[in-house]
PDB file of C-alpha atoms in Angstrom:
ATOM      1  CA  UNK A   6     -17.577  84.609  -9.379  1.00 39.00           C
ATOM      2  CA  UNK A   7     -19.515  87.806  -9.814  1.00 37.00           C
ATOM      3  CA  UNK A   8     -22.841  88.186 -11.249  1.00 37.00           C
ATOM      4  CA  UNK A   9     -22.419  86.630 -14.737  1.00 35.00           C
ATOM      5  CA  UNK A  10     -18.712  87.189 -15.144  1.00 37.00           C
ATOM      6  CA  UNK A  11     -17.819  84.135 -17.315  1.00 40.00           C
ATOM      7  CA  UNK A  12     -14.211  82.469 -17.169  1.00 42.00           C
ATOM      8  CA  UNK A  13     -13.107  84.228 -20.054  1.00 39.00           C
ATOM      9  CA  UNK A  14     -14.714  87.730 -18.805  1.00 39.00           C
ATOM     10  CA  UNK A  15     -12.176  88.857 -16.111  1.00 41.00           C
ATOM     11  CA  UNK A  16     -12.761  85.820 -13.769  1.00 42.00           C
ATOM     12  CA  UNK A  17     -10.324  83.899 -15.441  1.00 47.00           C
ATOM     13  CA  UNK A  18      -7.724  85.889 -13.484  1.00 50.00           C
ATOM     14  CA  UNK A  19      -9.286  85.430 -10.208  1.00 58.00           C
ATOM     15  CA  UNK A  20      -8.395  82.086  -7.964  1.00 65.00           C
ATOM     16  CA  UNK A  21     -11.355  80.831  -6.907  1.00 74.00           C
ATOM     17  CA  UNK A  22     -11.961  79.036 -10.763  1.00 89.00           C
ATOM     18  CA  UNK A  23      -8.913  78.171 -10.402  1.00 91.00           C
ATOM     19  CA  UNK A  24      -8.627  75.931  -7.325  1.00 91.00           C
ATOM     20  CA  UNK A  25     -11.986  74.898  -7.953  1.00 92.00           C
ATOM     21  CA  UNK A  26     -10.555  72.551 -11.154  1.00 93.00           C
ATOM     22  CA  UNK A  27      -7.472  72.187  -9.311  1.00 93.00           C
ATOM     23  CA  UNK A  28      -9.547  70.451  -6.493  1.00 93.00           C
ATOM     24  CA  UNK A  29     -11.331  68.370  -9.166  1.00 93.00           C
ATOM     25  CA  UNK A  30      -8.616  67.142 -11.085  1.00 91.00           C
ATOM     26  CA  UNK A  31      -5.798  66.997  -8.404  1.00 91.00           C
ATOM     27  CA  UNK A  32      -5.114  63.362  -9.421  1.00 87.00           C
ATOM     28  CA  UNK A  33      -3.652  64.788 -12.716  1.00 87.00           C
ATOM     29  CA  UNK A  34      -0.834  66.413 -10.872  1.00 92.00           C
ATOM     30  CA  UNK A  35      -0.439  63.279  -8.270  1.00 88.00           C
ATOM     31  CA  UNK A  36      -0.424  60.619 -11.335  1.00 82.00           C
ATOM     32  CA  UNK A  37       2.018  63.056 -13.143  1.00 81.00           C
ATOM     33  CA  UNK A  38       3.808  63.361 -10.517  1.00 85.00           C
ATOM     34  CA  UNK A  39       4.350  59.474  -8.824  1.00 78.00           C
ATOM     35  CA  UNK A  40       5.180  58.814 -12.715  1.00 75.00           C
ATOM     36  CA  UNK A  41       8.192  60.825 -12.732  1.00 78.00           C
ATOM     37  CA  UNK A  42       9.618  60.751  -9.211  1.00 78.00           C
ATOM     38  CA  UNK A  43       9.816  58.227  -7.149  1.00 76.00           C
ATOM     39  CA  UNK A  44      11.423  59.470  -3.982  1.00 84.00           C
ATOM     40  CA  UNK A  45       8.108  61.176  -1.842  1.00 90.00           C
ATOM     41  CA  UNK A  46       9.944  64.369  -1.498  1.00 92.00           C
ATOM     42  CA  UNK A  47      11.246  64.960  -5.523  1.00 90.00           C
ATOM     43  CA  UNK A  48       7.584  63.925  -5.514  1.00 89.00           C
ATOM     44  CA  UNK A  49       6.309  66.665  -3.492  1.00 94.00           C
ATOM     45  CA  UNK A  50       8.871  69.398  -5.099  1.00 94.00           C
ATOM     46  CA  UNK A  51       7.518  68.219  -8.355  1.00 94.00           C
ATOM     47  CA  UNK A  52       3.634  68.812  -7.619  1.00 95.00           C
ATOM     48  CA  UNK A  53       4.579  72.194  -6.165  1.00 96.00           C
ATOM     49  CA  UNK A  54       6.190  73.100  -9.441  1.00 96.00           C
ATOM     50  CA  UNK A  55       3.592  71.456 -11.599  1.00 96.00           C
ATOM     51  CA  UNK A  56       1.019  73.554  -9.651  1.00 96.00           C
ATOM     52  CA  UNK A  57       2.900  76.795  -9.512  1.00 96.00           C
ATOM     53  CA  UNK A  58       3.451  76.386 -13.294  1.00 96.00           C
ATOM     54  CA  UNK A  59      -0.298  75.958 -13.763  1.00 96.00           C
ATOM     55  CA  UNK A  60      -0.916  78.843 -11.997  1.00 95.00           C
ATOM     56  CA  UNK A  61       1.654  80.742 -13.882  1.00 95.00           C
ATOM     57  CA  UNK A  62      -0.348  79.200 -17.052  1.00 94.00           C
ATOM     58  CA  UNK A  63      -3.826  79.982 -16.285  1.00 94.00           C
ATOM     59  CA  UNK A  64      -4.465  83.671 -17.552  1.00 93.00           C
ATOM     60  CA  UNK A  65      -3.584  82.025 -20.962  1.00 91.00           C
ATOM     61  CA  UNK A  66      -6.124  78.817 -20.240  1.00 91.00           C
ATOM     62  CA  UNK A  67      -8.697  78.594 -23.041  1.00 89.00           C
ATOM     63  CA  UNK A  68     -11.937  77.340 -21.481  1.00 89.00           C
ATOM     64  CA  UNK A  69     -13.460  76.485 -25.066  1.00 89.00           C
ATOM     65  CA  UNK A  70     -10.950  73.384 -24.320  1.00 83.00           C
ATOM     66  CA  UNK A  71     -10.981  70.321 -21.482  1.00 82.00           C
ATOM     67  CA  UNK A  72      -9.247  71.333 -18.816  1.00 90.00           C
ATOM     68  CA  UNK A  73      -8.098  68.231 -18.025  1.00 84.00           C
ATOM     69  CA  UNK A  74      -6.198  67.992 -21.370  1.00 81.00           C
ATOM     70  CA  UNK A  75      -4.568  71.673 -20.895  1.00 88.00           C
ATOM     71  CA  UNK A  76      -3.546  70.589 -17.176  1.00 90.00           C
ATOM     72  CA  UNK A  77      -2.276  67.382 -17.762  1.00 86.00           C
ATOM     73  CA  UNK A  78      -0.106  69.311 -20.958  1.00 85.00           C
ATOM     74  CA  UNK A  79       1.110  71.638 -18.101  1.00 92.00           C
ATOM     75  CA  UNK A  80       1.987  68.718 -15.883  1.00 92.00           C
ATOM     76  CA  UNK A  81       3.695  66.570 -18.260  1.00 89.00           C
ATOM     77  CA  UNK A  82       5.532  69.498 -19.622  1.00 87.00           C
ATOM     78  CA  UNK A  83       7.008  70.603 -16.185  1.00 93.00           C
ATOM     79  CA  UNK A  84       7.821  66.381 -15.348  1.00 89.00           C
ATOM     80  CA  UNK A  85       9.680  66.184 -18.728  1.00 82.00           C
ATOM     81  CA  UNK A  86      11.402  69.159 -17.540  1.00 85.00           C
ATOM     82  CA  UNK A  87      12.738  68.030 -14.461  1.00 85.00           C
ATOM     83  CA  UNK A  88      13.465  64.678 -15.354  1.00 76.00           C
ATOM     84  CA  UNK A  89      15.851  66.203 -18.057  1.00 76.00           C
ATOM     85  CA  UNK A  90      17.417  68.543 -15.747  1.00 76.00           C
ATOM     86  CA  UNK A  91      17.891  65.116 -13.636  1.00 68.00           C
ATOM     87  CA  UNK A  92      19.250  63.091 -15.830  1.00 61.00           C
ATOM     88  CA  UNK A  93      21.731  65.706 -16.846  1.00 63.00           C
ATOM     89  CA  UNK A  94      23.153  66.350 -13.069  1.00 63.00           C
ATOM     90  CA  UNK A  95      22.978  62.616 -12.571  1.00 60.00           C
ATOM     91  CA  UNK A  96      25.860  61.981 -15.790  1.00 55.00           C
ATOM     92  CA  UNK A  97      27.731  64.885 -14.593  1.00 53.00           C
ATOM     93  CA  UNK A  98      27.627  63.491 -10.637  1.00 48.00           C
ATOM     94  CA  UNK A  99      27.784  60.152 -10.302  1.00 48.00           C
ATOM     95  CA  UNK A 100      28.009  59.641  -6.004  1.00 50.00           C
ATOM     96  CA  UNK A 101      30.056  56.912  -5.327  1.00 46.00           C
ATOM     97  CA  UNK A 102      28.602  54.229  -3.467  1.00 48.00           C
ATOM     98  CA  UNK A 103      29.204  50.843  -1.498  1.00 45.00           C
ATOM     99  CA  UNK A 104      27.451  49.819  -4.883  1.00 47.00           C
ATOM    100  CA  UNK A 105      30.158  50.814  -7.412  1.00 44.00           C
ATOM    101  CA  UNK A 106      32.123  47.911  -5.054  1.00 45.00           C
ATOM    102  CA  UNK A 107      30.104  45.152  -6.731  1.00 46.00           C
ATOM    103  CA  UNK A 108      29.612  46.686  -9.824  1.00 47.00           C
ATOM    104  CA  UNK A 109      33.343  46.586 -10.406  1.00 47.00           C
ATOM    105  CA  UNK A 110      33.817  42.879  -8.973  1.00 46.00           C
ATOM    106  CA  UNK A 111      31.400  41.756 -11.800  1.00 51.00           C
ATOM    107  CA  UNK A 112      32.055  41.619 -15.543  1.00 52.00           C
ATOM    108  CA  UNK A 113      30.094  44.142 -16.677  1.00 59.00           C
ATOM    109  CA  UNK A 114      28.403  43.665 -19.794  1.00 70.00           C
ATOM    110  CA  UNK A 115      29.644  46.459 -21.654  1.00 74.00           C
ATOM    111  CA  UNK A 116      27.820  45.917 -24.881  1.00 77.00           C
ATOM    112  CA  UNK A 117      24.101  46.508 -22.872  1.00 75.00           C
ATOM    113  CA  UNK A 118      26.021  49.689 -21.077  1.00 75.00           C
ATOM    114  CA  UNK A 119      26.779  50.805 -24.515  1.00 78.00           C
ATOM    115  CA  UNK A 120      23.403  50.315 -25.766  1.00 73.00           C
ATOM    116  CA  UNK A 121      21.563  51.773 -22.890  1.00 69.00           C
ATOM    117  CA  UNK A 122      23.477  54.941 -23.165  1.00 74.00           C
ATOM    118  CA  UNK A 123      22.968  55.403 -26.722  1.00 74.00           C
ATOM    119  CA  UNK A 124      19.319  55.259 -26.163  1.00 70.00           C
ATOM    120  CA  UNK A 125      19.088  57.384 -23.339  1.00 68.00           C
ATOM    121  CA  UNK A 126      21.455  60.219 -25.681  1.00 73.00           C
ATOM    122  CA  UNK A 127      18.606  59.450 -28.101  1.00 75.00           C
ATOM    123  CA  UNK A 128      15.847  60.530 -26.182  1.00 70.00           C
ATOM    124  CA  UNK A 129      17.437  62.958 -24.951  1.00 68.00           C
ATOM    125  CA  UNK A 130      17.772  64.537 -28.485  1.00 79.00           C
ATOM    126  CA  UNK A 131      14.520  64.525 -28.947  1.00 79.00           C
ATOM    127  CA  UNK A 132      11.831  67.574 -28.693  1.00 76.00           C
ATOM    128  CA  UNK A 133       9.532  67.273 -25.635  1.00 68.00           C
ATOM    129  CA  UNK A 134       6.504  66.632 -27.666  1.00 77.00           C
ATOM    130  CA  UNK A 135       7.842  63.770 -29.699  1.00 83.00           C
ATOM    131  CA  UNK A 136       9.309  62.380 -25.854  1.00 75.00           C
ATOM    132  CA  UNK A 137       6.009  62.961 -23.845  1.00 78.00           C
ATOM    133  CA  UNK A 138       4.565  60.981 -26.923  1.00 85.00           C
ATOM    134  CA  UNK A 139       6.970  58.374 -27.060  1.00 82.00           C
ATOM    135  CA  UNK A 140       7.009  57.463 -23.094  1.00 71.00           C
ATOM    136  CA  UNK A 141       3.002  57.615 -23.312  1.00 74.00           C
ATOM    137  CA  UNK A 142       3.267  55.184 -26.121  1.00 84.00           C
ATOM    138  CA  UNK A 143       5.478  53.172 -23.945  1.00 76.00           C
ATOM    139  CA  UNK A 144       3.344  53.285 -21.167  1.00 69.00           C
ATOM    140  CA  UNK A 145       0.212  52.032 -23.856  1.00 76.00           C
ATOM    141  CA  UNK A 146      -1.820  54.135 -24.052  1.00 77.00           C
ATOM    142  CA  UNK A 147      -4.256  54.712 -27.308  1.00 87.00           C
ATOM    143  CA  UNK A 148      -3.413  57.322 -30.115  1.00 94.00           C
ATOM    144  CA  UNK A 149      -6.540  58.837 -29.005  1.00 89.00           C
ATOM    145  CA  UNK A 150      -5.523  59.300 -25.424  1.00 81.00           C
ATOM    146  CA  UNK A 151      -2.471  60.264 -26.356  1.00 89.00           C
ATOM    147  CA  UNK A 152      -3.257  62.810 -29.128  1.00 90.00           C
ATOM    148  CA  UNK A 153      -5.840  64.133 -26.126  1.00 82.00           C
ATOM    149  CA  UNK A 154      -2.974  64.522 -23.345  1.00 82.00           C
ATOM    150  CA  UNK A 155      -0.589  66.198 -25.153  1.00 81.00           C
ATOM    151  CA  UNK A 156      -2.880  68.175 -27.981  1.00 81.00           C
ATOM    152  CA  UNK A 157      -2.777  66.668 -31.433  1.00 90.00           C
ATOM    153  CA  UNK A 158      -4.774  64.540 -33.168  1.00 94.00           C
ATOM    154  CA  UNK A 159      -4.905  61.294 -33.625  1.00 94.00           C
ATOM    155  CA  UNK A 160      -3.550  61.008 -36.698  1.00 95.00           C
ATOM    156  CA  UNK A 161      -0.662  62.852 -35.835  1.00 96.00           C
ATOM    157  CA  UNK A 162       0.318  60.685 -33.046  1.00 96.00           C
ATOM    158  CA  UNK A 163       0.267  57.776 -35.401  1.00 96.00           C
ATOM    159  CA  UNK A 164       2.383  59.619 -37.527  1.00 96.00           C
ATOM    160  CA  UNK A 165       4.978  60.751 -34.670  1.00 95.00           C
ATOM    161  CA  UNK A 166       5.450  57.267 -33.435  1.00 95.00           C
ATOM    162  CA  UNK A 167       6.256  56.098 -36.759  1.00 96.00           C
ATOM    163  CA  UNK A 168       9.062  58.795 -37.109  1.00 94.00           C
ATOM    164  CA  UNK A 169      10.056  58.353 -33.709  1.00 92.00           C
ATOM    165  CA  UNK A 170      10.528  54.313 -34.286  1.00 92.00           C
ATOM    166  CA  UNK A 171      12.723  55.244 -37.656  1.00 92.00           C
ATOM    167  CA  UNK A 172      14.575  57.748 -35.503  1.00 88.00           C
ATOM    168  CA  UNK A 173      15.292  55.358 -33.103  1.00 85.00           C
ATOM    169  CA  UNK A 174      16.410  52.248 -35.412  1.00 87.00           C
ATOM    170  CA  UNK A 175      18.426  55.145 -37.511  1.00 86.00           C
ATOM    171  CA  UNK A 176      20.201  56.893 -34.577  1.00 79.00           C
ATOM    172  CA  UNK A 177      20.876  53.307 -32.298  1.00 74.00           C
ATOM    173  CA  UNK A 178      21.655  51.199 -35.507  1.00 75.00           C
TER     174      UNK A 178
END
């Protein structure tokens, strides 16, 4: 940057900030990313839309907050995205495989089917906050960490996993 031209002073628009933090906290978008998609090139498509999206986001960046936290918001946000998007294609398309061979030579348990599906439509229902916090949850982390990823407090994250929990023994009872 330019003489004393903070962030917030017209550098924020300018690149080199920019890639500097993405250098530093690249693992963000690779951890992100390996969470949600497991074949290496939806992984690779996924980290090239979770970067072009933080790019996208940047002139609206607040440095008086962690970067990490904002990026890892971006990142989780763009995931959530695409799995959705996913998971909708995948019930519309099902490709029929050598698989759906065995599958049908078995007695499928239809109850666990039945169940499965109702709590995928669940989730599905729900907002992206109160999913990003549930699959965090899921994956253990701390109300703190969690509250810090996707920007509430702590409290609050308490709180949404409680409502989430009712929501789920409501909607799947």
């Amino acid at each position: 940057m330019k003489g004393s031209q903070s962030m917030r002073g017209g550098g924020i628009r300018n690149g080199e900030p920019f890639a500097g933090l993405i250098r530093d906290h690249a693992g963000i978008v690779r951890k992100v990313a390996a969470a949600y998609a497991r074949d290496p090139h939806d992984r690779a498509d996924l980290m090239q839309d979770i970067l072009a999206n933080l790019w996208a986001a940047w002139p609206r960046y607040d440095a008086a907050r962690p970067f990490p936290t904002w990026m890892y918001r971006v990142a989780l946000n763009v995931a959530l995205s695409r799995v959705r998007s996913v998971y909708r294609e995948r019930r519309v398309m099902t490709p029929l495989t050598s698989d759906h061979d065995a599958v049908a030579a078995t007695d499928p348990d239809h109850e666990a089917n039945q169940a499965l599906e109702a709590l995928h439509a669940t989730l599905a229902r729900f907002d992206p906050l109160n999913r990003a916090v549930l699959l965090l949850y899921l994956d253990e982390r701390s109300h703190r960490e969690i509250g810090e990823i996707v920007g509430i407090g702590e409290s609050a994250v308490g709180t949404r996993i409680d409502r989430i929990k009712q929501k789920l023994r409501r909607e799947l009872a």
